XYZ file of C-alpha atoms in Angstrom:
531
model
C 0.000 0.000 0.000
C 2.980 2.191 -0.004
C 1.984 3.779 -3.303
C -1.423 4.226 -2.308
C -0.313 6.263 1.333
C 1.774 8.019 -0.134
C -0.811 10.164 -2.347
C -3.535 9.962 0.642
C -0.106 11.497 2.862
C -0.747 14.726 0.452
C -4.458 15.112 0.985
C -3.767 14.954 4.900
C -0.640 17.292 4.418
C -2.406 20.231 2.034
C -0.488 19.884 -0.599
C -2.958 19.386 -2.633
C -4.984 17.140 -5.099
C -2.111 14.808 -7.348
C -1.829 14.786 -10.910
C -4.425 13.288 -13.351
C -7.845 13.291 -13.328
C -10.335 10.181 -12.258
C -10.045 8.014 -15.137
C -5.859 8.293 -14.591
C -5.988 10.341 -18.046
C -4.072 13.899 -17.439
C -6.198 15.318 -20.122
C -9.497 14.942 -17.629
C -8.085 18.067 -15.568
C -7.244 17.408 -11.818
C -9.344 15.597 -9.185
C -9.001 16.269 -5.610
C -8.661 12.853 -3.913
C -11.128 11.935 -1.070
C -9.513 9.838 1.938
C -13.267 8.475 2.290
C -12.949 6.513 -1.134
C -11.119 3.611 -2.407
C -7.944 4.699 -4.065
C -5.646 2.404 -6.495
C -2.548 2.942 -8.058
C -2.135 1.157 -12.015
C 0.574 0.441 -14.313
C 0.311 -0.498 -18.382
C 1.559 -4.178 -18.544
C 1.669 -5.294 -22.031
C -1.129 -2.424 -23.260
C -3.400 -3.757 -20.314
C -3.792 -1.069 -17.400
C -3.585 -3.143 -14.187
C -3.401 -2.036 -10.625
C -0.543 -2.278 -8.764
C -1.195 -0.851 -5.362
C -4.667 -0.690 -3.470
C -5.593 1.214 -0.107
C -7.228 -0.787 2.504
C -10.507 0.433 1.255
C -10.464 -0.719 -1.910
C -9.064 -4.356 -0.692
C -12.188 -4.188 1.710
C -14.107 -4.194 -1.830
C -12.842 -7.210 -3.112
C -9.762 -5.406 -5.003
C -6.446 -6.655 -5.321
C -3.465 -6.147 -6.992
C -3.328 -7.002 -10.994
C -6.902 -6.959 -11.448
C -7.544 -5.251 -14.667
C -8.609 -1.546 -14.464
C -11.716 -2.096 -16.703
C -13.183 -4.663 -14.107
C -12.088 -2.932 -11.031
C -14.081 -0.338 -11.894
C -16.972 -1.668 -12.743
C -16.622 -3.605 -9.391
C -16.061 -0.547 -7.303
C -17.918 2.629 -9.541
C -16.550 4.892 -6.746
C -12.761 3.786 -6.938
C -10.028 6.692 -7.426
C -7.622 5.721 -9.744
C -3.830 7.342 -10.137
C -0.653 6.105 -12.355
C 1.606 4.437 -10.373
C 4.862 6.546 -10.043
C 8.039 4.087 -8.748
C 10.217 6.914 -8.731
C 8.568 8.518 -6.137
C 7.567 5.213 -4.381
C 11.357 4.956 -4.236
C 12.284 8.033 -2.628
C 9.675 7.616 -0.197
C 11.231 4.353 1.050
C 14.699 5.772 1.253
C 13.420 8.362 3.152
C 12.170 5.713 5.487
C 15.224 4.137 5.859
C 16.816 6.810 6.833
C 14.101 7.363 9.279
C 14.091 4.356 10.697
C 18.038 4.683 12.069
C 16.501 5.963 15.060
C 15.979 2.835 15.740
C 19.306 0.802 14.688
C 22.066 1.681 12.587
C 21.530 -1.219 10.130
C 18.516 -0.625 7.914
C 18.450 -1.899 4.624
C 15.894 -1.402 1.313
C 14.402 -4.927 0.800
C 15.256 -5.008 -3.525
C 14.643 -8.720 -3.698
C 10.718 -8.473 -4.051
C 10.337 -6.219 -6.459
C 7.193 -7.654 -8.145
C 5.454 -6.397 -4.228
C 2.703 -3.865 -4.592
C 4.728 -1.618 -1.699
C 7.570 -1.540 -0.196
C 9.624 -3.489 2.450
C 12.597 -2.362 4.456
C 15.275 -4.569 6.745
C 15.771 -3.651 10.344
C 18.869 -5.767 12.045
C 17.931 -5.035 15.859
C 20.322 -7.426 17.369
C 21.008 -4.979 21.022
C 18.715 -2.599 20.012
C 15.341 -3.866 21.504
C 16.183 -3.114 24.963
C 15.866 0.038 24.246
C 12.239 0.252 23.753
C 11.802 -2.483 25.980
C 12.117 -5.505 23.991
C 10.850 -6.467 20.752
C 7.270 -6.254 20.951
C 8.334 -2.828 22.846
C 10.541 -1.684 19.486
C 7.634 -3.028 17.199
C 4.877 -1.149 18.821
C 6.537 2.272 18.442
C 7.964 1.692 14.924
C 4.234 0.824 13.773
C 2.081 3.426 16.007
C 4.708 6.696 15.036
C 4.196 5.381 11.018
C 0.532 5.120 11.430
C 0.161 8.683 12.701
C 1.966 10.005 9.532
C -0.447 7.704 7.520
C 1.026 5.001 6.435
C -0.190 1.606 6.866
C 2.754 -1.211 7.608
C 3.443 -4.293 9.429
C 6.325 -5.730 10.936
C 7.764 -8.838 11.973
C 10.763 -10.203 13.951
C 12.442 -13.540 13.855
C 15.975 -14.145 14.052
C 16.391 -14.827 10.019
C 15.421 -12.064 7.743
C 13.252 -14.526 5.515
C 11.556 -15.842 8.753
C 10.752 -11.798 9.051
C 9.340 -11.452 6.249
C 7.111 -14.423 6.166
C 5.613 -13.695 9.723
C 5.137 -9.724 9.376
C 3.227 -10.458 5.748
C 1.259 -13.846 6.413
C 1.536 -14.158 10.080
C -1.705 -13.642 11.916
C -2.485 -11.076 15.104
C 0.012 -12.177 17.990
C 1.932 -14.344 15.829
C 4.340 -11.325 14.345
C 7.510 -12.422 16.651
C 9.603 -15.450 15.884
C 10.541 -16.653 19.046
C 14.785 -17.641 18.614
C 14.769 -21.263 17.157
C 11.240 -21.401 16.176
C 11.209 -20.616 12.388
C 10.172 -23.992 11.711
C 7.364 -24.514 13.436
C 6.078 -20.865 13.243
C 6.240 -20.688 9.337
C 4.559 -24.337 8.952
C 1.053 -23.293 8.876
C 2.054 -19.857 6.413
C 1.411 -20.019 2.598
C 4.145 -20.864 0.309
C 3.348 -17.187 -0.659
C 5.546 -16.254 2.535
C 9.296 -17.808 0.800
C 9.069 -14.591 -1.540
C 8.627 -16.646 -4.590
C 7.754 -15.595 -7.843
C 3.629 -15.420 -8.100
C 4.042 -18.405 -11.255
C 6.113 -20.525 -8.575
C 3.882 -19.992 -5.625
C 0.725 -20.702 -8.174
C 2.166 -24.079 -9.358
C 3.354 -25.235 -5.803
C -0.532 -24.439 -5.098
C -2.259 -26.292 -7.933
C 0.123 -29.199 -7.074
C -1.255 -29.175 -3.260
C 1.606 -27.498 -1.939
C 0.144 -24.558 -0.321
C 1.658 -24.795 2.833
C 5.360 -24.065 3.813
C 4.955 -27.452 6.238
C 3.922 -29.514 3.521
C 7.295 -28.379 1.642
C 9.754 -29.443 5.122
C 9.471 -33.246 4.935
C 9.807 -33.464 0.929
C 13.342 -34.661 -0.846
C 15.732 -31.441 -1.518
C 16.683 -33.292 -4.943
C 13.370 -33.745 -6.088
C 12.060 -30.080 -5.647
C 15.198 -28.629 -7.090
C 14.510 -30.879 -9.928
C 10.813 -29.687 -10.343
C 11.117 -26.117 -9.550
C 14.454 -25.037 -9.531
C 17.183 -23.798 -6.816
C 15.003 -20.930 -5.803
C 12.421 -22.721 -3.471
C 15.435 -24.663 -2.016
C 17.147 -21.377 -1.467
C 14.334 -19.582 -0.009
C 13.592 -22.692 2.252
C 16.952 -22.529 3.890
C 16.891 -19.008 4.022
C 13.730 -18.695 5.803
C 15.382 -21.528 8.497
C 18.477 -20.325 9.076
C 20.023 -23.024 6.669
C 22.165 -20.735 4.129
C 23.006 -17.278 5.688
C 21.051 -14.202 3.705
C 23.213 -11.448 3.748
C 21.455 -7.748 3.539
C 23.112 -4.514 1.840
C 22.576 -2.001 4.413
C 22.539 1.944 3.568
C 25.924 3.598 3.892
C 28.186 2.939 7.070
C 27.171 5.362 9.440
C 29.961 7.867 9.711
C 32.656 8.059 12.320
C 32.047 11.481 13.670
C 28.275 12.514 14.003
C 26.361 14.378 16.191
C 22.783 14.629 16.475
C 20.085 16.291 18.865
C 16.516 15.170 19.529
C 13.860 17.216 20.470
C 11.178 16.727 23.150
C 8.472 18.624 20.987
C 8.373 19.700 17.559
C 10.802 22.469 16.629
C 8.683 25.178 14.174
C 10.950 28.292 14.480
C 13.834 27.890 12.174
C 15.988 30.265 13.485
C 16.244 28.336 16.271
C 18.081 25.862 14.277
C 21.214 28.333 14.621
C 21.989 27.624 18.168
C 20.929 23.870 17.403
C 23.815 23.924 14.642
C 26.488 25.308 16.933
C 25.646 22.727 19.559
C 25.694 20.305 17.314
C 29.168 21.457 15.693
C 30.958 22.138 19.310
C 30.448 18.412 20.183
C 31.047 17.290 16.584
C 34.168 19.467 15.937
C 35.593 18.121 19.879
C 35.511 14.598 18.386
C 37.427 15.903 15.221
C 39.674 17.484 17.645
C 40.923 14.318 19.533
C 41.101 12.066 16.285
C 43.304 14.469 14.780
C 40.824 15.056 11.781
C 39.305 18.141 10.074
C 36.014 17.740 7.822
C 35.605 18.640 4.452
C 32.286 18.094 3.763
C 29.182 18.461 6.593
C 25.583 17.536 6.112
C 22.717 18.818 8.491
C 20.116 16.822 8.369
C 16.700 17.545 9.875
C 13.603 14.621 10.367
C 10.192 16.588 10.608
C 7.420 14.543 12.429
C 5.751 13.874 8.529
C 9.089 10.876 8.225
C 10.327 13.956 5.489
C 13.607 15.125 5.780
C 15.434 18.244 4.467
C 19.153 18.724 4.489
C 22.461 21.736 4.532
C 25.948 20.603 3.217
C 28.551 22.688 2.863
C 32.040 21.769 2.221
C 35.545 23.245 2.877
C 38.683 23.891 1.008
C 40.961 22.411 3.740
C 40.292 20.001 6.681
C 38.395 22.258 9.110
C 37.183 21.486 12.867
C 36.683 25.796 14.157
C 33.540 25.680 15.231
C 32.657 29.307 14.872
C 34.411 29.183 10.551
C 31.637 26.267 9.830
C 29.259 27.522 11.851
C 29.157 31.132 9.672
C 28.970 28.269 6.501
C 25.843 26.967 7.943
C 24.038 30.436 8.584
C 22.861 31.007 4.767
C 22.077 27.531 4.287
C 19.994 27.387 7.460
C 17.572 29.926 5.939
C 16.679 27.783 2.761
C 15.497 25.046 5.497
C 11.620 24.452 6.046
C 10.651 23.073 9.337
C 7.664 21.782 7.499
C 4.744 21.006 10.631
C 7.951 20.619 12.982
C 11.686 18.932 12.748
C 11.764 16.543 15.445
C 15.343 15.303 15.237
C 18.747 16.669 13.703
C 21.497 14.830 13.088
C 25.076 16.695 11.930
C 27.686 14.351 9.568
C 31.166 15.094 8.769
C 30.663 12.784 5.891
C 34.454 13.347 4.677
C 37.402 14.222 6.948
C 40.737 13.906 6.555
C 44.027 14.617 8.821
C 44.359 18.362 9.432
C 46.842 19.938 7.475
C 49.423 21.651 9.306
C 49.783 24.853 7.660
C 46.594 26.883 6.554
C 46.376 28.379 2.775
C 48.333 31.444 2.557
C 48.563 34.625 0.471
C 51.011 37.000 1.038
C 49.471 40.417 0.475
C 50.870 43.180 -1.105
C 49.570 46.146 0.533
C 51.554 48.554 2.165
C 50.392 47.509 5.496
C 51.162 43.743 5.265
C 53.561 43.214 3.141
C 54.899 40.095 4.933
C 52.023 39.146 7.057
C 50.250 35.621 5.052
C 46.571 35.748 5.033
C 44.773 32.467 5.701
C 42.193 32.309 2.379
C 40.827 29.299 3.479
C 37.468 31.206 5.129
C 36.927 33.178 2.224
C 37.252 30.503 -0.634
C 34.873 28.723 1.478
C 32.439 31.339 1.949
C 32.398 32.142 -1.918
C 32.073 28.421 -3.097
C 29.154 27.277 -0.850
C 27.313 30.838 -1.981
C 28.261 30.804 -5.366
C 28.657 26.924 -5.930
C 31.346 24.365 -6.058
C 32.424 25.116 -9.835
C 32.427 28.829 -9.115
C 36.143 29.060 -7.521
C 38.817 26.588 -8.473
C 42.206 25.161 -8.070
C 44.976 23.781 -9.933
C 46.375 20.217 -8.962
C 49.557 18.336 -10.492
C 48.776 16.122 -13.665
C 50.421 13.034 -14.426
C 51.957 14.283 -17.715
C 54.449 15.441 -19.543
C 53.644 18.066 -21.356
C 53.460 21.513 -19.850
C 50.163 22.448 -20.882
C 48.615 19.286 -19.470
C 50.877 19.157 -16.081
C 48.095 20.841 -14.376
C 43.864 21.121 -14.226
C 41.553 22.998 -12.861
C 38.963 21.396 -9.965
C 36.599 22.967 -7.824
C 38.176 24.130 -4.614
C 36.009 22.270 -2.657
C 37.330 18.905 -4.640
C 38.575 15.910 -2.622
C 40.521 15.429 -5.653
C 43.441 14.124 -5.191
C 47.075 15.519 -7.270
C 48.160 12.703 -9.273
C 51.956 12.020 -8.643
C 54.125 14.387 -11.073
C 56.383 12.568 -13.787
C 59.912 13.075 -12.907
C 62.085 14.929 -15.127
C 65.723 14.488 -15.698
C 68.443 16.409 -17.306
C 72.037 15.446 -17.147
C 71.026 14.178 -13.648
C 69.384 17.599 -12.591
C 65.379 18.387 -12.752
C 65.035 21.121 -15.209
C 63.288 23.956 -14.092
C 60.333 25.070 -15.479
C 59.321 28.750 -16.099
C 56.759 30.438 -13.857
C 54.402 31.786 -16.363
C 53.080 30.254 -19.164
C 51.322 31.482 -22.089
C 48.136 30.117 -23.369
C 48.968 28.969 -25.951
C 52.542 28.447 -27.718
C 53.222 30.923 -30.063
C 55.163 30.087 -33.145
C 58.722 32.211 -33.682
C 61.770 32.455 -35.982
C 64.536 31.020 -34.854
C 67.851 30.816 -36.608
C 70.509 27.430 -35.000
C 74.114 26.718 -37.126
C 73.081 23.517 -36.773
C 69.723 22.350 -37.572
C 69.394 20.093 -34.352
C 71.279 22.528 -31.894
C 69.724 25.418 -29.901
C 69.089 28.756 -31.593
C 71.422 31.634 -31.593
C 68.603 34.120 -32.283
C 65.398 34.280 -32.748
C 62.078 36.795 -33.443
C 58.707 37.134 -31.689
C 56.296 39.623 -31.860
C 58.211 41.562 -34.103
C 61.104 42.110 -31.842
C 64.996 40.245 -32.294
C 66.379 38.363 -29.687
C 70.067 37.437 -29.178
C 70.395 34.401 -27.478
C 73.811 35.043 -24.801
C 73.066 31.775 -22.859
C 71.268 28.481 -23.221
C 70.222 25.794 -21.103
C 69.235 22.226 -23.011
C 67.544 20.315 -24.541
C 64.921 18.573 -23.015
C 63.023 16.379 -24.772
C 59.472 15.269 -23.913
C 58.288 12.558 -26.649
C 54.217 12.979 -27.568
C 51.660 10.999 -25.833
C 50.457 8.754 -28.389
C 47.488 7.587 -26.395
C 46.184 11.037 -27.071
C 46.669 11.475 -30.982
C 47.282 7.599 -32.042
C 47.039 8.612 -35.849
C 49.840 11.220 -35.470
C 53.399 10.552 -36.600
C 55.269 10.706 -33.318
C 58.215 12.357 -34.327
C 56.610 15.063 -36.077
C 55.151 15.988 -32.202
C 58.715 15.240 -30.308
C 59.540 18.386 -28.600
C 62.775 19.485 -27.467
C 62.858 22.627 -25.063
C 65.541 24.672 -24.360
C 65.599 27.604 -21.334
C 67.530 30.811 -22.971
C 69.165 34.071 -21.999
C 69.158 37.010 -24.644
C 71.704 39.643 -24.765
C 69.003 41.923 -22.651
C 68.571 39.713 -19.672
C 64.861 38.197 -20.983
C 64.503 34.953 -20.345
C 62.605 32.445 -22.756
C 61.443 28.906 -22.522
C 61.483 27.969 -26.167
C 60.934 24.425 -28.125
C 61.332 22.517 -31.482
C 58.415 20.267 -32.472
C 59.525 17.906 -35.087
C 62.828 16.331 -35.695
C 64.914 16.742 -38.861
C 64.495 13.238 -40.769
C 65.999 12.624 -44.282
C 62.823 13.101 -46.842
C 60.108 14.275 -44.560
C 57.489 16.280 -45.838
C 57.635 19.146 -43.343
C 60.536 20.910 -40.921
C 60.074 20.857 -37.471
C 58.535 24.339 -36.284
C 59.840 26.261 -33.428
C 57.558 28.143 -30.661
C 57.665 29.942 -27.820
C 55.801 28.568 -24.541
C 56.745 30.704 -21.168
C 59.122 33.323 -19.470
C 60.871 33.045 -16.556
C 60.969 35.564 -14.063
């Protein structure tokens, strides 16, 4: 019923009447849905409109699942109809997993059922249940907090997950909890429905007799495997403990957290200032004795609807000053809506790393502070999480040769990480590269006695350079990964640092090497000055 409560959750929240009008068709104009009529959900399966979800209204009518759309109405004149959207059905269940970490860290998106008309979610509360004083404790307030917010659901604990899910789905009133070692005799009397089978599976164990999971217990492995395949077998052992199911829980919940919880609904968001600093005072003392700074934070907020809204920010250096993130937060506290009240906040530091020893310098050149170095580090992050990531970059080391290339540009706020820098070598000494580079090479003339040695002049822009000193070559070979149809020594570049008569200093190279009967001479240019 999951698709079902969630577009009855919008007539009780005011948000108004969903899309389509009563026939399904957006071309009827919209139809405010009633909560006192039967409501059904339908999908197009094979150019048949079927329903895939029903309220509890509509199954009180004799409705189920896959009945065609034609008959269901004729059954049930009254029935509201939508379009099934799984997208949204989807995000609704995520948010529900996260929701549901209030009660255990492990909580998992059941994606092995996906033929179910709703949705099903994993809950491992191994040491958990004491907390709400035991199981039936635990189940109790998971099912009364989702019924206020609409939702219909059912749970049910056992000690394997398949055991679970047979006893919260098929299990009658009282019979929900699997006591430990009693899968067996609990999921005897249950349907073979309950081993999540596929509906043709379940339908031929049924015409066969087979409609109980006891009848299934005492029958030869080897001759159901034979007759219906591994999957029965599997779900059989599953369901007892036999093979071990493994879940996928959501992502590991993060090292250094902090979150708050709030005895009545909070409505004022400005209060959710002083929330934040709390929040990053006890989050940025954990940093402090792990020796970590974050990078990026997420605020998250649960209203008492299961919705959740959330602020990230990120910084350009590991950061754990309270006050620095804190004046991040402020603007993005603003675009938060506290909905009908935010019940619970929780504050991640979803990536840290070690905290750098030395903050981000510039050394200014006003009068006043010459030789004072500015930490940039507050402003950079100030202007990226206002202005966006991509709006202020950085240049990192690139693992390449060629000048142009040994660098790129990545958002400031990047965990990107500098690729280790080729090493150079010239006559056993790195040659130095020049400072400033122009944007592209610009071709010159250049006049050598001998075609392969360095020039002894050379003109650019018009103007004549004498060449007093030279330093070179250094040859960088073409990556031929890059330009695999190119003739590789047509690209070979050998650069040589040079001192003119004046005291300029040029970074110049040859592309090309002279070869006996080639169609073209190598081509000299002009790529940077040295200070």
């Amino acid at each position: 019923m999951l698709s079902t409560d969630r577009l009855l959750r919008r007539v009780l929240q005011g948000d108004g009447p969903a899309s389509g009008g009563p026939c399904g068709c957006p071309s009827c104009g919209p139809a405010p849905l009633s909560r006192n009529l039967p409501l059904a959900t339908f999908i197009s399966d094979k150019g048949a409109l079927r329903l895939l979800a029903v309220c509890a209204r509509a199954r009180d009518a004799g409705l189920a699942p896959g009945l065609m759309l034609a008959d269901a109405r004729a059954m049930v004149p009254e029935l509201q109809v939508r379009p099934a959207e799984p997208v949204a059905d989807a995000r609704l269940l995520e948010d529900l997993a996260a929701w549901c970490e209030r009660y255990t860290p492990v909580v998992a998106v059941d994606r092995s059922h996906a033929h179910d008309e709703g949705g099903a979610l994993w809950l491992d509360v191994t040491g958990c249940a004491h907390l709400f004083g035991g199981e039936a404790g635990l189940r109790a307030d998971l099912l009364a907090r989702l019924r206020r917010q609409g939702l219909t659901a059912t749970a049910g604990i056992a000690d394997t997950p398949g055991a679970a899910w047979a006893a919260a789905r098929h299990a009658g009133p009282g019979r929900e909890i699997v006591p430990p070692g009693q899968a067996r005799a609990a999921l005897g009397p249950l349907p073979v429905a309950a081993l999540r089978l596929e509906p043709e599976l379940g339908a031929m164990l049924e015409r066969l007799g087979l409609a109980r999971i006891g009848q299934l217990q005492p029958l030869p492995r080897a001759g159901l495997t034979a007759r219906f395949g591994e999957q029965l077998i599997t779900r059989l052992e599953q369901a007892f403990g036999q093979v071990t199911e493994p879940i996928s829980p959501r992502p590991p919940r993060p090292a250094h957290r902090a979150e708050l919880a709030f005895a009545e609904p909070l409505l004022e968001i400005q209060a959710l200032g002083r929330i934040a600093d709390r929040l990053l005072a006890e989050l940025c003392t954990g940093l402090e004795l792990a020796g970590q700074g974050a990078r990026r934070l997420t605020l998250a907020v649960y209203r008492v609807d299961n919705s959740t809204a959330c602020a990230r920010i990120g910084t350009s250096r590991p950061c754990r000053e309270a006050r620095q993130l804190a004046r991040l937060f402020a603007e993005k506290l603003e675009e938060l809506d506290p909905g009908f009240g935010i019940e619970r906040a929780i504050l991640v530091a979803e990536v840290v790393e070690p905290l750098l020893p030395e903050p981000l310098a510039w050394r200014g050149s006003g009068a006043g502070d010459l030789d004072q170095a500015r930490d940039l580090a507050p402003l950079v992050d100030r202007l990226s999480n206002r202005l966006g990531e991509d709006a202020v970059g950085r240049l990192v080391p690139q693992a390449s040769h060629l000048p142009e290339r040994a660098q790129r540009r990545v958002p400031v706020l990047s965990e990107a990480k500098p690729e280790p820098f080729p090493e150079r070598r010239l006559q056993g000494a790195a040659p130095a590269r020049p400072l400033r580079l122009l944007a592209r090479p610009e071709p010159i003339e250049a006049v050598a006695p001998v075609p392969d040695q360095p020039p002894v002049l050379f003109r650019w822009r018009q103007a004549l350079h004498k060449v007093a000193r030279v330093r070179g070559p250094e040859r960088l070979a073409p990556e031929w990964w890059r330009a695999p149809q190119a003739d590789p020594d047509l690209l070979t570049r050998d650069y040589f640092a040079v001192e003119d008569t004046e005291g300029g200093r040029f970074w110049l190279f040859r592309e090309g090497l002279y070869l006996t009967g080639a169609a073209s001479l190598p081509r000299w240019y002009l790529h940077g000055m040295f200070a």
